[in-house]
Coordinates of C-alpha atoms and ligand atoms in Angstrom, one line a residue:
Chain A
X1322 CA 89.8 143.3 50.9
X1323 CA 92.1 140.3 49.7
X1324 CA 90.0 137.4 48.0
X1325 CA 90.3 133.4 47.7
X1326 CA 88.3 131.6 45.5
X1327 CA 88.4 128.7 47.5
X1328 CA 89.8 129.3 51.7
X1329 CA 90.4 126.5 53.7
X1330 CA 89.6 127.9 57.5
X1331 CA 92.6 125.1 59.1
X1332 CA 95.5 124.2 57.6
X1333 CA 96.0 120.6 58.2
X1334 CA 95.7 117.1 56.5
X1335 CA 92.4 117.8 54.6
X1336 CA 93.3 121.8 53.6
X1337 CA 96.6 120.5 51.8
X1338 CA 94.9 117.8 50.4
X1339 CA 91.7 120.2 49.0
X1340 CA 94.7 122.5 48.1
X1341 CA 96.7 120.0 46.1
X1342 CA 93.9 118.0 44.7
X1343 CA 92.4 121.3 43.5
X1344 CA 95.6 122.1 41.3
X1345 CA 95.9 118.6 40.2
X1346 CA 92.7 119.3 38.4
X1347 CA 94.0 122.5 37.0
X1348 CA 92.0 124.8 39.6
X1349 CA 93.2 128.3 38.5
X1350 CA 91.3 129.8 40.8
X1351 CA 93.3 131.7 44.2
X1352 CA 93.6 129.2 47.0
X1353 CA 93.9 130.1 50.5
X1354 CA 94.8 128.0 53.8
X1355 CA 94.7 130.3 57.2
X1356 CA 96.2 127.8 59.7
X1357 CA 96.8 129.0 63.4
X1358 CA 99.6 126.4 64.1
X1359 CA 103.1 127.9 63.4
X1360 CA 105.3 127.2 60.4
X1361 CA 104.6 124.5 57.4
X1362 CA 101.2 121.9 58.3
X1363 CA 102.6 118.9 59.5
X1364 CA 101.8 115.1 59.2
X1365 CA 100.7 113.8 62.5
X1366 CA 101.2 109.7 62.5
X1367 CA 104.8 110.3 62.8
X1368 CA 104.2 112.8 66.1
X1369 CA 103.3 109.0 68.2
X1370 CA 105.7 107.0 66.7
X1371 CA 108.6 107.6 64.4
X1372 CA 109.6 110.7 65.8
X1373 CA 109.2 110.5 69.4
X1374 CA 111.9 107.4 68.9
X1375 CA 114.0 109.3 67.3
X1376 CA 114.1 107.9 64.0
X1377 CA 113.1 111.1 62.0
X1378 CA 113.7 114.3 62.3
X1379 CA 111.1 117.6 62.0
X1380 CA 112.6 118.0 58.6
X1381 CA 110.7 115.0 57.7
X1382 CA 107.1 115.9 59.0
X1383 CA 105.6 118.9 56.7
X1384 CA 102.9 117.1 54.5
X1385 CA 104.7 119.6 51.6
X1386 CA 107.8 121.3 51.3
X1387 CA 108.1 125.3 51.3
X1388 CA 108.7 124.8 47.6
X1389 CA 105.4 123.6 47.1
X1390 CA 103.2 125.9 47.9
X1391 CA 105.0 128.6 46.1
X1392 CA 105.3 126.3 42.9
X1393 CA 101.5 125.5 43.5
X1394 CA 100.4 129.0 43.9
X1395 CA 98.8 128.0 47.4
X1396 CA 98.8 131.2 50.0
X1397 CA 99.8 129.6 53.4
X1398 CA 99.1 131.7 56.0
X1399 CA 100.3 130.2 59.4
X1400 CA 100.0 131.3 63.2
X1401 CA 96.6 132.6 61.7
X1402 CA 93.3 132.2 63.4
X1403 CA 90.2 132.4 61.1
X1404 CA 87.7 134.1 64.3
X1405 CA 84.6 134.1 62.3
X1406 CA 82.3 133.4 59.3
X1407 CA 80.3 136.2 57.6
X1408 CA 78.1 133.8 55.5
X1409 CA 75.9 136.5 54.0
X1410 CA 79.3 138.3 53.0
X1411 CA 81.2 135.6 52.1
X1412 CA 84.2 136.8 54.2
X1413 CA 85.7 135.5 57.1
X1414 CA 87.3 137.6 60.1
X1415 CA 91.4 136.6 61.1
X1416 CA 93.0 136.9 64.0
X1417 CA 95.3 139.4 62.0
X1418 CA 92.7 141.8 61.6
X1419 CA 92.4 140.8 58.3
X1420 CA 89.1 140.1 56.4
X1421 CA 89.3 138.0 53.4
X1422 CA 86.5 137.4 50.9
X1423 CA 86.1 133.8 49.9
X1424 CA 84.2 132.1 46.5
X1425 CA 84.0 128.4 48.9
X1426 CA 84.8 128.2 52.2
X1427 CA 86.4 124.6 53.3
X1428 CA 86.0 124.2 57.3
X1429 CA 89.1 121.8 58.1
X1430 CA 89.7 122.9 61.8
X1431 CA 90.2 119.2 63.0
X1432 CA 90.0 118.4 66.5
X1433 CA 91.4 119.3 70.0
X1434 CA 92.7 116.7 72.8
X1435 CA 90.1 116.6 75.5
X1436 CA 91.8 117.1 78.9
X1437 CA 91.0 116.6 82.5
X1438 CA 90.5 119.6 84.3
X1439 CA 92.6 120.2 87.0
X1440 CA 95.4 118.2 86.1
X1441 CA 98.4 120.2 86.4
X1442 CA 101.6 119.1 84.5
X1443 CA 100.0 116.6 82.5
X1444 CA 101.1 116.5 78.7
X1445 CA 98.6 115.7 75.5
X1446 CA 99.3 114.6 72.0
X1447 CA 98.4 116.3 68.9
X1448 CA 100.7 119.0 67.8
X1449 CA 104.3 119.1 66.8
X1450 CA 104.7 121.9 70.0
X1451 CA 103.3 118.8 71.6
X1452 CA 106.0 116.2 70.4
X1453 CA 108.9 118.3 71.0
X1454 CA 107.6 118.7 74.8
X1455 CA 107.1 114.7 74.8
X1456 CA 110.5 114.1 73.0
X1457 CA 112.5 116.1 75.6
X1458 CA 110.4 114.7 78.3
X1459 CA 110.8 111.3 77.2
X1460 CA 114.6 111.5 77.5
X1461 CA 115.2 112.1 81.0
X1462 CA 111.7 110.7 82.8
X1463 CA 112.2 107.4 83.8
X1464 CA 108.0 106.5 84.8
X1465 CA 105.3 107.2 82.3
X1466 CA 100.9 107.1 83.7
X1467 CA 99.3 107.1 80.2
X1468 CA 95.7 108.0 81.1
X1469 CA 93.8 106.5 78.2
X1470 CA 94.2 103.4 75.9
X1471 CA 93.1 104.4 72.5
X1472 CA 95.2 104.5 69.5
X1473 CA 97.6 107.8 70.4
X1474 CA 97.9 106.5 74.5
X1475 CA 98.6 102.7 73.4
X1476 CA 101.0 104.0 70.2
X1477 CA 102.6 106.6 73.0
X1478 CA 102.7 103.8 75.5
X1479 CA 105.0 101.3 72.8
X1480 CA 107.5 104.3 71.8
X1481 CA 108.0 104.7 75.9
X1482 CA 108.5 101.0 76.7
X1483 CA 110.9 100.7 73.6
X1484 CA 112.7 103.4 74.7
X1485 CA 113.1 101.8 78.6
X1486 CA 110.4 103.7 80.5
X1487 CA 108.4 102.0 83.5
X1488 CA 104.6 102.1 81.8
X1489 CA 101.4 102.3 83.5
X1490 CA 98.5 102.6 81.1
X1491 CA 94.8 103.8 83.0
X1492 CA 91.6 103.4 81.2
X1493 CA 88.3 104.0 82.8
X1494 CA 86.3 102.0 80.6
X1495 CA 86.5 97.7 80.5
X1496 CA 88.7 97.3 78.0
X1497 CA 91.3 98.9 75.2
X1498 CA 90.3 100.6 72.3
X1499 CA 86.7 100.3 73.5
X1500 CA 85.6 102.8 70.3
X1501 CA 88.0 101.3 68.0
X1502 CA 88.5 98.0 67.6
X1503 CA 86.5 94.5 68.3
X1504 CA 87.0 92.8 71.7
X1505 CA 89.7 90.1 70.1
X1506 CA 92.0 92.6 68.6
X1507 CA 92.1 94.6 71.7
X1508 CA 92.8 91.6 73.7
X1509 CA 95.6 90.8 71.3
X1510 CA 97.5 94.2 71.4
X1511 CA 96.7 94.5 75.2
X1512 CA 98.6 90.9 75.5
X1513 CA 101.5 92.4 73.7
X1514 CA 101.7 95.3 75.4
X1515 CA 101.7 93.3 78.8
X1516 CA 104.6 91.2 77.4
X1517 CA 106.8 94.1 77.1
X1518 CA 106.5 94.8 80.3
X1519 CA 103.7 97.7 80.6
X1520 CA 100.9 97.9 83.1
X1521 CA 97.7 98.5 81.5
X1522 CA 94.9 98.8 84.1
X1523 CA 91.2 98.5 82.9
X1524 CA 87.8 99.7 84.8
X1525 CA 87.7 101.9 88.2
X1526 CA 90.2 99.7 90.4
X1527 CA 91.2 102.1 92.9
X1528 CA 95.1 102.7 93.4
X1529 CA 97.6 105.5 92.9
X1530 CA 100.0 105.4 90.3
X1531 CA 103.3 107.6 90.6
X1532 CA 105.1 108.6 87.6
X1533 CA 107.4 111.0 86.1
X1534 CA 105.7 112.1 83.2
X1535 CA 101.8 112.2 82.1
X1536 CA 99.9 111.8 79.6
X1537 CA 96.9 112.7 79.1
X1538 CA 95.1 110.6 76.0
X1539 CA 91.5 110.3 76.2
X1540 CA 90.2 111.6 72.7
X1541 CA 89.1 114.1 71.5
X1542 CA 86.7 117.2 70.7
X1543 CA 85.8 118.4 67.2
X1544 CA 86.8 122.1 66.9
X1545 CA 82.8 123.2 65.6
X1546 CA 82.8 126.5 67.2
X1547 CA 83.8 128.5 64.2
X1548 CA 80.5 126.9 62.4
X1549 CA 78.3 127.0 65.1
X1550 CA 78.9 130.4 65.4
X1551 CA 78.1 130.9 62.0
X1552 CA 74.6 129.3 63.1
X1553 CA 75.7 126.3 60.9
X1554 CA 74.1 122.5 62.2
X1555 CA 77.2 121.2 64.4
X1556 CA 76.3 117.9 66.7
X1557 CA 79.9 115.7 67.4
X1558 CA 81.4 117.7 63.9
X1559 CA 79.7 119.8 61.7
X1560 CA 77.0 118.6 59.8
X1561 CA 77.5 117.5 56.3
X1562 CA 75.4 115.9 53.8
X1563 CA 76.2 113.2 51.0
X1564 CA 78.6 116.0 49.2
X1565 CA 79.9 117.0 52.7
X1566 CA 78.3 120.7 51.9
X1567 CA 76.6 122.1 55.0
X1568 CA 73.5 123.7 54.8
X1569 CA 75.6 126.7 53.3
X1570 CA 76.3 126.0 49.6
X1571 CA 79.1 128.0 49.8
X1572 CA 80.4 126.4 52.4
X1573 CA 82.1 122.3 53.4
X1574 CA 83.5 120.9 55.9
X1575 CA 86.0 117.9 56.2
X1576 CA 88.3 115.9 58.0
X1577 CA 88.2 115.3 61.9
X1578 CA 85.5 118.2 62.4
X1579 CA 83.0 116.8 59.9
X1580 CA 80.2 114.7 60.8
X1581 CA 78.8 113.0 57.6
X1582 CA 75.6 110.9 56.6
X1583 CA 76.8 106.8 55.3
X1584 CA 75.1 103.9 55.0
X1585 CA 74.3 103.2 58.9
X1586 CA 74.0 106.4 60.2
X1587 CA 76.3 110.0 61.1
X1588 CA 80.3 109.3 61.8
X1589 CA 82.3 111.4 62.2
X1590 CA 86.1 109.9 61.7
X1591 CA 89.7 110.8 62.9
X1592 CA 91.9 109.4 60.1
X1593 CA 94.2 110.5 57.6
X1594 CA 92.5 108.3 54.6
X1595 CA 89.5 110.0 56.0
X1596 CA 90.8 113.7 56.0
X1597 CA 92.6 112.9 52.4
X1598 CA 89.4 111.3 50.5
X1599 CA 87.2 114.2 52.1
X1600 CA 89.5 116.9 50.6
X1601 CA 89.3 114.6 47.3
X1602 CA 85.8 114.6 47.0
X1603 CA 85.2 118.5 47.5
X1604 CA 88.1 118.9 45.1
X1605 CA 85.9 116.8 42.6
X1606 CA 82.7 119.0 43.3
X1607 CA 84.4 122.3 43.4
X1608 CA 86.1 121.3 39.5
X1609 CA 82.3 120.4 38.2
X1610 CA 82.0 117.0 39.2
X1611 CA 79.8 116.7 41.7
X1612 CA 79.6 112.8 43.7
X1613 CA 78.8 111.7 46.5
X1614 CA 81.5 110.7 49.3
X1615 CA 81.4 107.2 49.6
X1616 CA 84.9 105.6 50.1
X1617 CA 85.9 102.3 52.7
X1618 CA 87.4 104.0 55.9
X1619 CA 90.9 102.2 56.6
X1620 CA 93.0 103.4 59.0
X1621 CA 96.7 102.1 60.4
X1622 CA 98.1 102.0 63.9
X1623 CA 102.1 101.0 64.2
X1624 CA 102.7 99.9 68.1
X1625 CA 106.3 98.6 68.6
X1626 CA 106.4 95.9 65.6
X1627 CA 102.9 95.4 65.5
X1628 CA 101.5 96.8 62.7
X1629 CA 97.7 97.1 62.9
X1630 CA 95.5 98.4 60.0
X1631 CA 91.8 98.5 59.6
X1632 CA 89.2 98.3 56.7
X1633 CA 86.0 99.5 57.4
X1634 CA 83.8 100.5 60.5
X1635 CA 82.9 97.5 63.0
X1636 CA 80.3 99.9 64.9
X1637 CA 77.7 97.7 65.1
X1638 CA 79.1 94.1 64.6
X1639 CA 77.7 91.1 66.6
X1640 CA 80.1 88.3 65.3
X1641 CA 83.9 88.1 64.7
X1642 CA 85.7 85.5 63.1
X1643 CA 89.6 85.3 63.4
X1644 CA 92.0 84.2 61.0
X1645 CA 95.3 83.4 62.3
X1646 CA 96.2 82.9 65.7
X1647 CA 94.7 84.8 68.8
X1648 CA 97.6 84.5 70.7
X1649 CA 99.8 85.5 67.9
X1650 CA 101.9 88.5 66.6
X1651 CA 99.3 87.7 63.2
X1652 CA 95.7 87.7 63.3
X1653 CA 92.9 89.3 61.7
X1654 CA 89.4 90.0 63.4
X1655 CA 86.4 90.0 60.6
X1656 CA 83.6 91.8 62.3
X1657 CA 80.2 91.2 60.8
X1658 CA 76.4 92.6 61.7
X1659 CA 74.1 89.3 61.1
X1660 CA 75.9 88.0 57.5
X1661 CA 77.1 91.4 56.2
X1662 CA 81.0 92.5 56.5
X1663 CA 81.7 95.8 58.4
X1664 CA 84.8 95.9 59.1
X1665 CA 88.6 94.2 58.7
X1666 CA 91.5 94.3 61.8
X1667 CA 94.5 93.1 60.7
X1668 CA 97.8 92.9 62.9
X1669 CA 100.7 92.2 60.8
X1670 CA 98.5 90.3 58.1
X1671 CA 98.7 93.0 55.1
X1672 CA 97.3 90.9 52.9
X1673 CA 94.3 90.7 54.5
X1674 CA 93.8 94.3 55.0
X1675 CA 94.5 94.9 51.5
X1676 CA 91.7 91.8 50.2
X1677 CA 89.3 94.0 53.1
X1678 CA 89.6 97.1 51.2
X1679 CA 88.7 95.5 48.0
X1680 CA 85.8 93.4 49.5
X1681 CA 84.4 96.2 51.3
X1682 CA 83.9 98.3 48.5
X1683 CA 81.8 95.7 47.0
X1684 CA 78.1 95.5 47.7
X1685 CA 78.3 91.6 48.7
X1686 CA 81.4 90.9 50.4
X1687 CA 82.4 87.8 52.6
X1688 CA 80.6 85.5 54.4
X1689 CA 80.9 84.6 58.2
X1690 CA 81.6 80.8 57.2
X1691 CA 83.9 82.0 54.0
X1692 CA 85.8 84.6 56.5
X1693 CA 85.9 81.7 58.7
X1694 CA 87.5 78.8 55.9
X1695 CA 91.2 79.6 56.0
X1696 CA 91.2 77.4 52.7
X1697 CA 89.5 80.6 51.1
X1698 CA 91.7 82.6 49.5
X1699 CA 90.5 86.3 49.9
X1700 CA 91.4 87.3 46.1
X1701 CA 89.2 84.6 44.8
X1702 CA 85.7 85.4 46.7
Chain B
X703 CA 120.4 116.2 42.1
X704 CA 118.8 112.9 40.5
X705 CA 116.4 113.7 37.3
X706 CA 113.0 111.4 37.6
X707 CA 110.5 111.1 35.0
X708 CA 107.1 110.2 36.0
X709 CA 104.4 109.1 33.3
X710 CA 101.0 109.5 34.6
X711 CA 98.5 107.1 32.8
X712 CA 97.4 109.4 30.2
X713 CA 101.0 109.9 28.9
X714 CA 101.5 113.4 30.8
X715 CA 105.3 113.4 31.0
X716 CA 106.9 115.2 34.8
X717 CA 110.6 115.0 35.1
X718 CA 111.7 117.0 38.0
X719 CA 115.0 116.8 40.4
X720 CA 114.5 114.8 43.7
X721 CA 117.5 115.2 46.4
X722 CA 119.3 112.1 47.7
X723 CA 117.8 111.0 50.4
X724 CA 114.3 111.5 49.5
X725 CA 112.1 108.5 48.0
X726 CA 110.7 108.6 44.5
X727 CA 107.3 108.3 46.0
X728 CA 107.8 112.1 47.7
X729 CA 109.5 113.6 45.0
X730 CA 105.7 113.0 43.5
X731 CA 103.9 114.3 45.9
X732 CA 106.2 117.5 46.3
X733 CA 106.2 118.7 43.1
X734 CA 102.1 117.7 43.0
X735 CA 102.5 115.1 40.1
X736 CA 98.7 113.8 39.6
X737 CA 98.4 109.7 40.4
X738 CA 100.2 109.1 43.4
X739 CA 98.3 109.6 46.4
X740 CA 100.8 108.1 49.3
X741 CA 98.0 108.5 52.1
X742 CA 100.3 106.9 55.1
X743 CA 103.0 109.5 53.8
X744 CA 105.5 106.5 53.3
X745 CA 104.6 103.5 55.8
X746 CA 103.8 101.3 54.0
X747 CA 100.4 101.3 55.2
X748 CA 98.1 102.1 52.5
X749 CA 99.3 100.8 49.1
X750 CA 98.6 104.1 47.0
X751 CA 102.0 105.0 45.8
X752 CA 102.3 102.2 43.5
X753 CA 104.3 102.7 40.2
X754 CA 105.6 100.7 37.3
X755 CA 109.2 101.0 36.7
X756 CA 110.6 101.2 33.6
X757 CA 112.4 97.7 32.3
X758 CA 115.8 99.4 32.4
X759 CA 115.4 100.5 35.7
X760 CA 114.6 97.6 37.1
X761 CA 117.9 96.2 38.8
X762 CA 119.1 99.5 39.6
X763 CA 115.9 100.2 42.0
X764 CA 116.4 97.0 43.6
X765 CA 114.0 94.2 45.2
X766 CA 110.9 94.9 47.1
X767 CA 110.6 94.9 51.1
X768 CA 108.3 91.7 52.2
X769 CA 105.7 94.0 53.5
X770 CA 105.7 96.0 50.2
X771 CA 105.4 92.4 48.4
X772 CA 102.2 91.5 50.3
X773 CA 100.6 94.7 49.5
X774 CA 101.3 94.8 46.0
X775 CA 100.2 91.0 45.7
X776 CA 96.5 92.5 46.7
X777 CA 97.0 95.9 44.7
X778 CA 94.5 96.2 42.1
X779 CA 97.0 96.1 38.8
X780 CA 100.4 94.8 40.3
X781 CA 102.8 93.7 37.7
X782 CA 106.4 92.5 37.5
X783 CA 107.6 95.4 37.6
X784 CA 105.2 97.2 40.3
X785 CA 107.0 99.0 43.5
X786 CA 105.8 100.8 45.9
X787 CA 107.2 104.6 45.2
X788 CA 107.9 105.3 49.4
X789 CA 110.0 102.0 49.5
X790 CA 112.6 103.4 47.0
X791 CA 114.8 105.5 48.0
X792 CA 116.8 108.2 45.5
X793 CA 120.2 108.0 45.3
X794 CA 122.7 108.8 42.8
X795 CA 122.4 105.7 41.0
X796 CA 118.4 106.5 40.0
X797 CA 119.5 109.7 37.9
X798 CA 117.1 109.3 35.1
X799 CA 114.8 107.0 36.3
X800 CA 111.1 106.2 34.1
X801 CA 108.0 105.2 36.4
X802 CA 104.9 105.1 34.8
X803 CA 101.6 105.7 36.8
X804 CA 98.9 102.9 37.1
X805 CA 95.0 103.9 36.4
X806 CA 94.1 104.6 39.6
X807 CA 96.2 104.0 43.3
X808 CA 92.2 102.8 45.1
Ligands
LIG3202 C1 99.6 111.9 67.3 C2 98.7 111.5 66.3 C3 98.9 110.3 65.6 C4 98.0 109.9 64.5 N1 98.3 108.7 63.9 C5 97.4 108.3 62.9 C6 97.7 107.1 62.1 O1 98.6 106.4 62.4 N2 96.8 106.8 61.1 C7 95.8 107.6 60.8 O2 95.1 107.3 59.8 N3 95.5 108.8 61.4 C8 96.3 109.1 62.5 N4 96.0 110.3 63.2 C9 94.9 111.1 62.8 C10 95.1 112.0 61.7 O3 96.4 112.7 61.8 C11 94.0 113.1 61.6 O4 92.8 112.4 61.4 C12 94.2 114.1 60.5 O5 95.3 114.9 60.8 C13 93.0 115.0 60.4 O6 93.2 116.0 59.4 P1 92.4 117.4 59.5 O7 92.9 118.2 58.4 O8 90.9 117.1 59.6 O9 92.8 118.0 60.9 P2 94.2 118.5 61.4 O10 95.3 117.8 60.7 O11 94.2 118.4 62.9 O12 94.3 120.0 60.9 C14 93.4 121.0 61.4 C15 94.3 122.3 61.7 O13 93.4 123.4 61.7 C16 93.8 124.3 62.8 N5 92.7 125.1 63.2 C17 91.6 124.8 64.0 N6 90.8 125.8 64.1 C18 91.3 126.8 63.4 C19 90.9 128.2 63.1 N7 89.8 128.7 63.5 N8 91.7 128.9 62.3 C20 92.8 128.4 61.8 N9 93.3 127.2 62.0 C21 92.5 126.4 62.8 C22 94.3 123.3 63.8 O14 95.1 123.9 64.8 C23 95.0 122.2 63.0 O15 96.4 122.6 62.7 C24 96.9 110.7 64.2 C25 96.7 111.9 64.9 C26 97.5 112.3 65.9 C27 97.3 113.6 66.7
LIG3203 S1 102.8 105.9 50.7 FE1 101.6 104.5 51.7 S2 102.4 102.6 51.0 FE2 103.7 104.1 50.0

């Protein structure tokens, strides 16, 4: 029976990361990645936006090249299912056949696109195998329903408007981005959206919507089956504590299937700084540096020529204060709980985002009335 | 194929060859070179690809983009001669290039 040291079970954001943060600390231990997605792991931002307007090609999308993970000593093996965890063996079962034994097990099996049953023909948005369908779809359709305004159906929505497509945008709840963003900012990018000419259509207004293409964008579920076959703790992700070890010593989890403990309660986050500071963290751990994971979330979102990133987590807020102009290209929304910061949204204002990131990470950051003082500068508090 | 030396903050010395084409932020990360973590893979999103060019190399890796500007004016760190690595690209003319690593890209 072949053995890794440390076996990444999913090959994606967080297993390169683990893999290449391991090496940067001069692991010399065998590293493993069993990913069941064909050829090299991709990046996914690029799937929503870049790409599917043409403006890269695949040869831009593997996080590494080839070269890498031969140089690296990192064993990729793709189109590989890991089908289940012996955790009194230490070994885990591959679609191959294959048993391998592993030293640390890192679960990095991401997340799957929710769909609506019964809806035949409709497309989703997560894979490359995805983007190529989407790409080829998008040149000849000439109608796009986007069921779903979150970040991939409202980034999908801008790449089919820029590229000339009729777009109708459905979302069952009251407003965009409901989970992701504070009223204003939602209001702002749903204003812009409008103005190029998409329908976005909130709530359960009852109409029918023809259209040559769908697609289907209404989140998604957090592949836990693996662990919770292992009779690890899974509830939206796989449990984690402070280290982001399960209840198994031998055994992690990271990325867009991990659920882990911070300051107000469980998340459970879909992001790449997310995925990438995970991997970071175990990496630190696994080379005798144990710490607990506690880094600002940020997160980006390019639509057309906004350029939206966040700081922080606003779950929770109950004031915002804007700097900037609501009805601008230019704004950021500072969402506080009582007097404390949570979170920064910042459309085209990178400076902002950038003071956020620093001001988050302190344990007293900005004040509603200092957020509020555009006299202030954000370096200075 | 350009030559690129990269001096992490410790004085570790990487020179490796990075094809035309490619940005001197990537020709990090592909070879693995420790301090440069280029999270948004080259959007200029996230700030942690930042790099100190060498004096010489100054002109010949040209100005900064405005968004690059604004992120390094809020970069823990930025000096004159701070760039962003994904904003420059490698072209014949950077054959030999020195960037030097800052303490830490967060
Ligand atoms: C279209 C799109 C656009 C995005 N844009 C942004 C953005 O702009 N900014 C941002 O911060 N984030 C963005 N994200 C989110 C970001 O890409 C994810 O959060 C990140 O990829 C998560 O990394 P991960 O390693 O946890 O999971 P993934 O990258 O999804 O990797 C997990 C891999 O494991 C595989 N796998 C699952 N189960 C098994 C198994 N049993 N055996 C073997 N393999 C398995 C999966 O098929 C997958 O390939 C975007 C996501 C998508 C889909
Ligand atoms: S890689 Fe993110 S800004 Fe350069």
């Amino acid at each position: 029976m072949r053995h890794a040291d440390v076996l990444s079970a999913g090959g994606g954001q967080a297993a390169v990361q683990l893999a290449a943060s391991l090496r940067q600390g001069r692991f010399a231990g065998s590293i493993m990645i069993i990913n069941d997605e064909p050829g090299l792991p991709c990046q996914r931002p690029p799937l929503s936006k870049a790409y599917l307007l043409g403006q890269i090609d695949e040869a831009a999308l593997p996080l590494r090249p080839e070269s890498f993970f031969a140089a690296q000593s990192i064993e990729l093996l793709a189109s590989t299912r890991v089908t289940a965890i012996d955790r009194a063996a230490q070994r885990v079962a591959l679609s191959s056949g294959e048993s391998i034994g592993y030293g640390h097990l890192a679960l990095a099996t991401g997340a799957r696109n929710r769909e609506i049953p019964g809806m035949a023909g409709a497309l989703g948005l997560r894979t490359l195998a995805d983007a190529r369908v989407l790409r080829d779809a998008l040149g000849t359709a000439r109608s796009v329903a986007i069921i779903g305004a979150g970040f991939i159906g409202l980034e999908f929505a801008a790449v089919a408007a820029a590229r000339g497509l009729a777009v109708t945008v459905i979302e069952a709840a009251p407003r965009a981005l409901l989970r992701g963003v504070s009223a204003p900012m939602a209001e702002a990018l749903v204003a812009r959206h409008r103005a190029w000419g998409s329908r976005l259509l909130f709530g359960s207004a009852a109409e029918t919507v023809m259209a040559d293409l769908v697609l289907v964008a209404i989140g998604v579920i957090p592949n836990t089956e693996l662990a919770e076959a292992a009779g690890l703790a899974c509830a939206n992700g796989i449990v984690v504590d402070a280290t982001l070890l399960t209840a198994d010593p031998a055994i992690s989890a990271m990325g867009d299937c991990a659920s882990f403990p911070t300051g107000s309660g469980r998340v459970r986050l879909e992001s790449v700084q997310n995925a990438a500071d995970h991997a970071r963290c175990i990496a630190e751990r696994l080379l005798g540096r144990p710490a607990p994971y506690a880094k600002v979330p940020w997160f980006w979102s390019d639509q057309g020529a906004l350029k939206l990133q966040i700081a922080g987590l606003a779950t929770g807020h109950d004031q915002t204060v804007i700097r900037g102009d609501a009805d601008s290209d230019a704004l950021s929304v500072f969402c506080f709980a009582g007097d404390r910061l949570l979170a920064v949204e910042s459309l085209n204002r990178p400076a902002e985002h950038m003071a956020a990131r620093a001001l988050l990470a302190r344990p007293h950051g900005l004040t509603p009335a200092q957020a509020a003082d555009p006299g202030i500068d954000l370096r200075s508090v | 194929m350009p030559s690129i030396t990269y001096i992490e903050h410790n004085g570790t010395k990487h020179t490796v060859d990075v094809p035309v084409g490619s940005s001197v932020m990537r020709g990090a990360v592909d070879n693995n070179i420790p301090g440069i973590d280029a999270d948004c893979g080259g959007e200029c999103a996230c700030a942690t690809c930042h790099v100190h060019v060498d004096a010489a190399w100054l002109a010949a890796t040209g100005a900064r983009t405005a968004q690059e500007e604004t992120m390094l004016s809020f970069a823990n760190g930025t000096e004159d001669d701070s760039r962003l690595s994904c904003q420059i690209d490698v072209t014949p003319a950077l054959d030999g290039l020195i960037v030097r690593m800052p303490a830490g890209q967060h």
